[in-house]
Amino acid sequence: MAMNVRLPEELDARIDAIARERHISKHAVLIEAATRFADAESKTARVLDIADEISTRYAETITRLEDA
């Protein structure tokens, strides 16, 4: 999918510097950054789902521990 991205000048300069240092295109830097962000968000959602499941499953035990 084609997309135009408008970046603040400072961020554009930083991305340009990273691309030059790594000898890759700015496009590749942005794809890598977007992938890392999406992966991190996905992991966060999974962790929150697991925490909800644990708190539901062990609600009674957690309540007893709070009262101890």
mmCIF file of C-alpha atoms in Angstrom:
data_model
loop_
_atom_site.group_PDB
_atom_site.id
_atom_site.type_symbol
_atom_site.label_atom_id
_atom_site.label_comp_id
_atom_site.label_asym_id
_atom_site.label_seq_id
_atom_site.Cartn_x
_atom_site.Cartn_y
_atom_site.Cartn_z
ATOM 1 C CA MET A 1 0.000 0.000 0.000
ATOM 2 C CA ALA A 2 1.354 3.408 -0.906
ATOM 3 C CA MET A 3 1.348 6.089 1.753
ATOM 4 C CA ASN A 4 2.706 9.591 2.147
ATOM 5 C CA VAL A 5 4.191 10.434 5.525
ATOM 6 C CA ARG A 6 4.931 13.970 6.649
ATOM 7 C CA LEU A 7 7.557 14.058 9.368
ATOM 8 C CA PRO A 8 8.790 16.946 11.474
ATOM 9 C CA GLU A 9 12.154 18.176 10.163
ATOM 10 C CA GLU A 10 14.067 17.014 13.244
ATOM 11 C CA LEU A 11 12.663 13.486 13.051
ATOM 12 C CA ASP A 12 13.291 13.340 9.310
ATOM 13 C CA ALA A 13 16.918 14.320 9.900
ATOM 14 C CA ARG A 14 17.305 11.645 12.571
ATOM 15 C CA ILE A 15 15.813 8.977 10.312
ATOM 16 C CA ASP A 16 18.036 10.133 7.464
ATOM 17 C CA ALA A 17 21.108 9.822 9.708
ATOM 18 C CA ILE A 18 20.111 6.305 10.779
ATOM 19 C CA ALA A 19 19.563 5.275 7.166
ATOM 20 C CA ARG A 20 22.964 6.626 6.108
ATOM 21 C CA GLU A 21 24.732 4.918 9.042
ATOM 22 C CA ARG A 22 23.084 1.585 8.233
ATOM 23 C CA HIS A 23 23.394 1.985 4.446
ATOM 24 C CA ILE A 24 19.688 1.433 3.933
ATOM 25 C CA SER A 25 16.839 3.606 2.690
ATOM 26 C CA LYS A 26 14.685 5.800 4.905
ATOM 27 C CA HIS A 27 11.792 3.651 3.724
ATOM 28 C CA ALA A 28 13.497 0.575 5.214
ATOM 29 C CA VAL A 29 14.090 2.416 8.500
ATOM 30 C CA LEU A 30 10.415 3.389 8.705
ATOM 31 C CA ILE A 31 9.250 -0.153 7.873
ATOM 32 C CA GLU A 32 11.489 -1.563 10.611
ATOM 33 C CA ALA A 33 10.276 1.036 13.114
ATOM 34 C CA ALA A 34 6.613 0.405 12.265
ATOM 35 C CA THR A 35 7.127 -3.357 12.556
ATOM 36 C CA ARG A 36 8.789 -3.003 15.955
ATOM 37 C CA PHE A 37 5.970 -0.749 17.157
ATOM 38 C CA ALA A 38 3.258 -3.125 15.939
ATOM 39 C CA ASP A 39 5.029 -6.105 17.536
ATOM 40 C CA ALA A 40 5.389 -4.258 20.850
ATOM 41 C CA GLU A 41 1.721 -3.240 20.837
ATOM 42 C CA SER A 42 0.693 -6.812 20.093
ATOM 43 C CA LYS A 43 2.800 -8.121 22.990
ATOM 44 C CA THR A 44 1.340 -5.500 25.321
ATOM 45 C CA ALA A 45 -2.188 -6.527 24.373
ATOM 46 C CA ARG A 46 -1.374 -10.199 24.979
ATOM 47 C CA VAL A 47 0.161 -9.435 28.382
ATOM 48 C CA LEU A 48 -2.894 -7.395 29.391
ATOM 49 C CA ASP A 49 -5.213 -10.203 28.251
ATOM 50 C CA ILE A 50 -3.234 -12.726 30.290
ATOM 51 C CA ALA A 51 -3.266 -10.423 33.336
ATOM 52 C CA ASP A 52 -7.048 -10.087 33.034
ATOM 53 C CA GLU A 53 -7.435 -13.846 32.783
ATOM 54 C CA ILE A 54 -5.236 -14.424 35.839
ATOM 55 C CA SER A 55 -7.015 -11.775 37.895
ATOM 56 C CA THR A 56 -10.368 -13.346 37.021
ATOM 57 C CA ARG A 57 -9.223 -16.907 37.639
ATOM 58 C CA TYR A 58 -7.519 -16.104 40.950
ATOM 59 C CA ALA A 59 -9.752 -13.256 42.170
ATOM 60 C CA GLU A 60 -10.700 -15.074 45.352
ATOM 61 C CA THR A 61 -7.088 -15.901 46.180
ATOM 62 C CA ILE A 62 -5.986 -12.333 45.471
ATOM 63 C CA THR A 63 -8.734 -11.012 47.762
ATOM 64 C CA ARG A 64 -7.631 -13.369 50.546
ATOM 65 C CA LEU A 65 -4.031 -12.205 50.134
ATOM 66 C CA GLU A 66 -5.132 -8.563 50.323
ATOM 67 C CA ASP A 67 -6.936 -9.267 53.599
ATOM 68 C CA ALA A 68 -3.977 -11.158 55.127
#
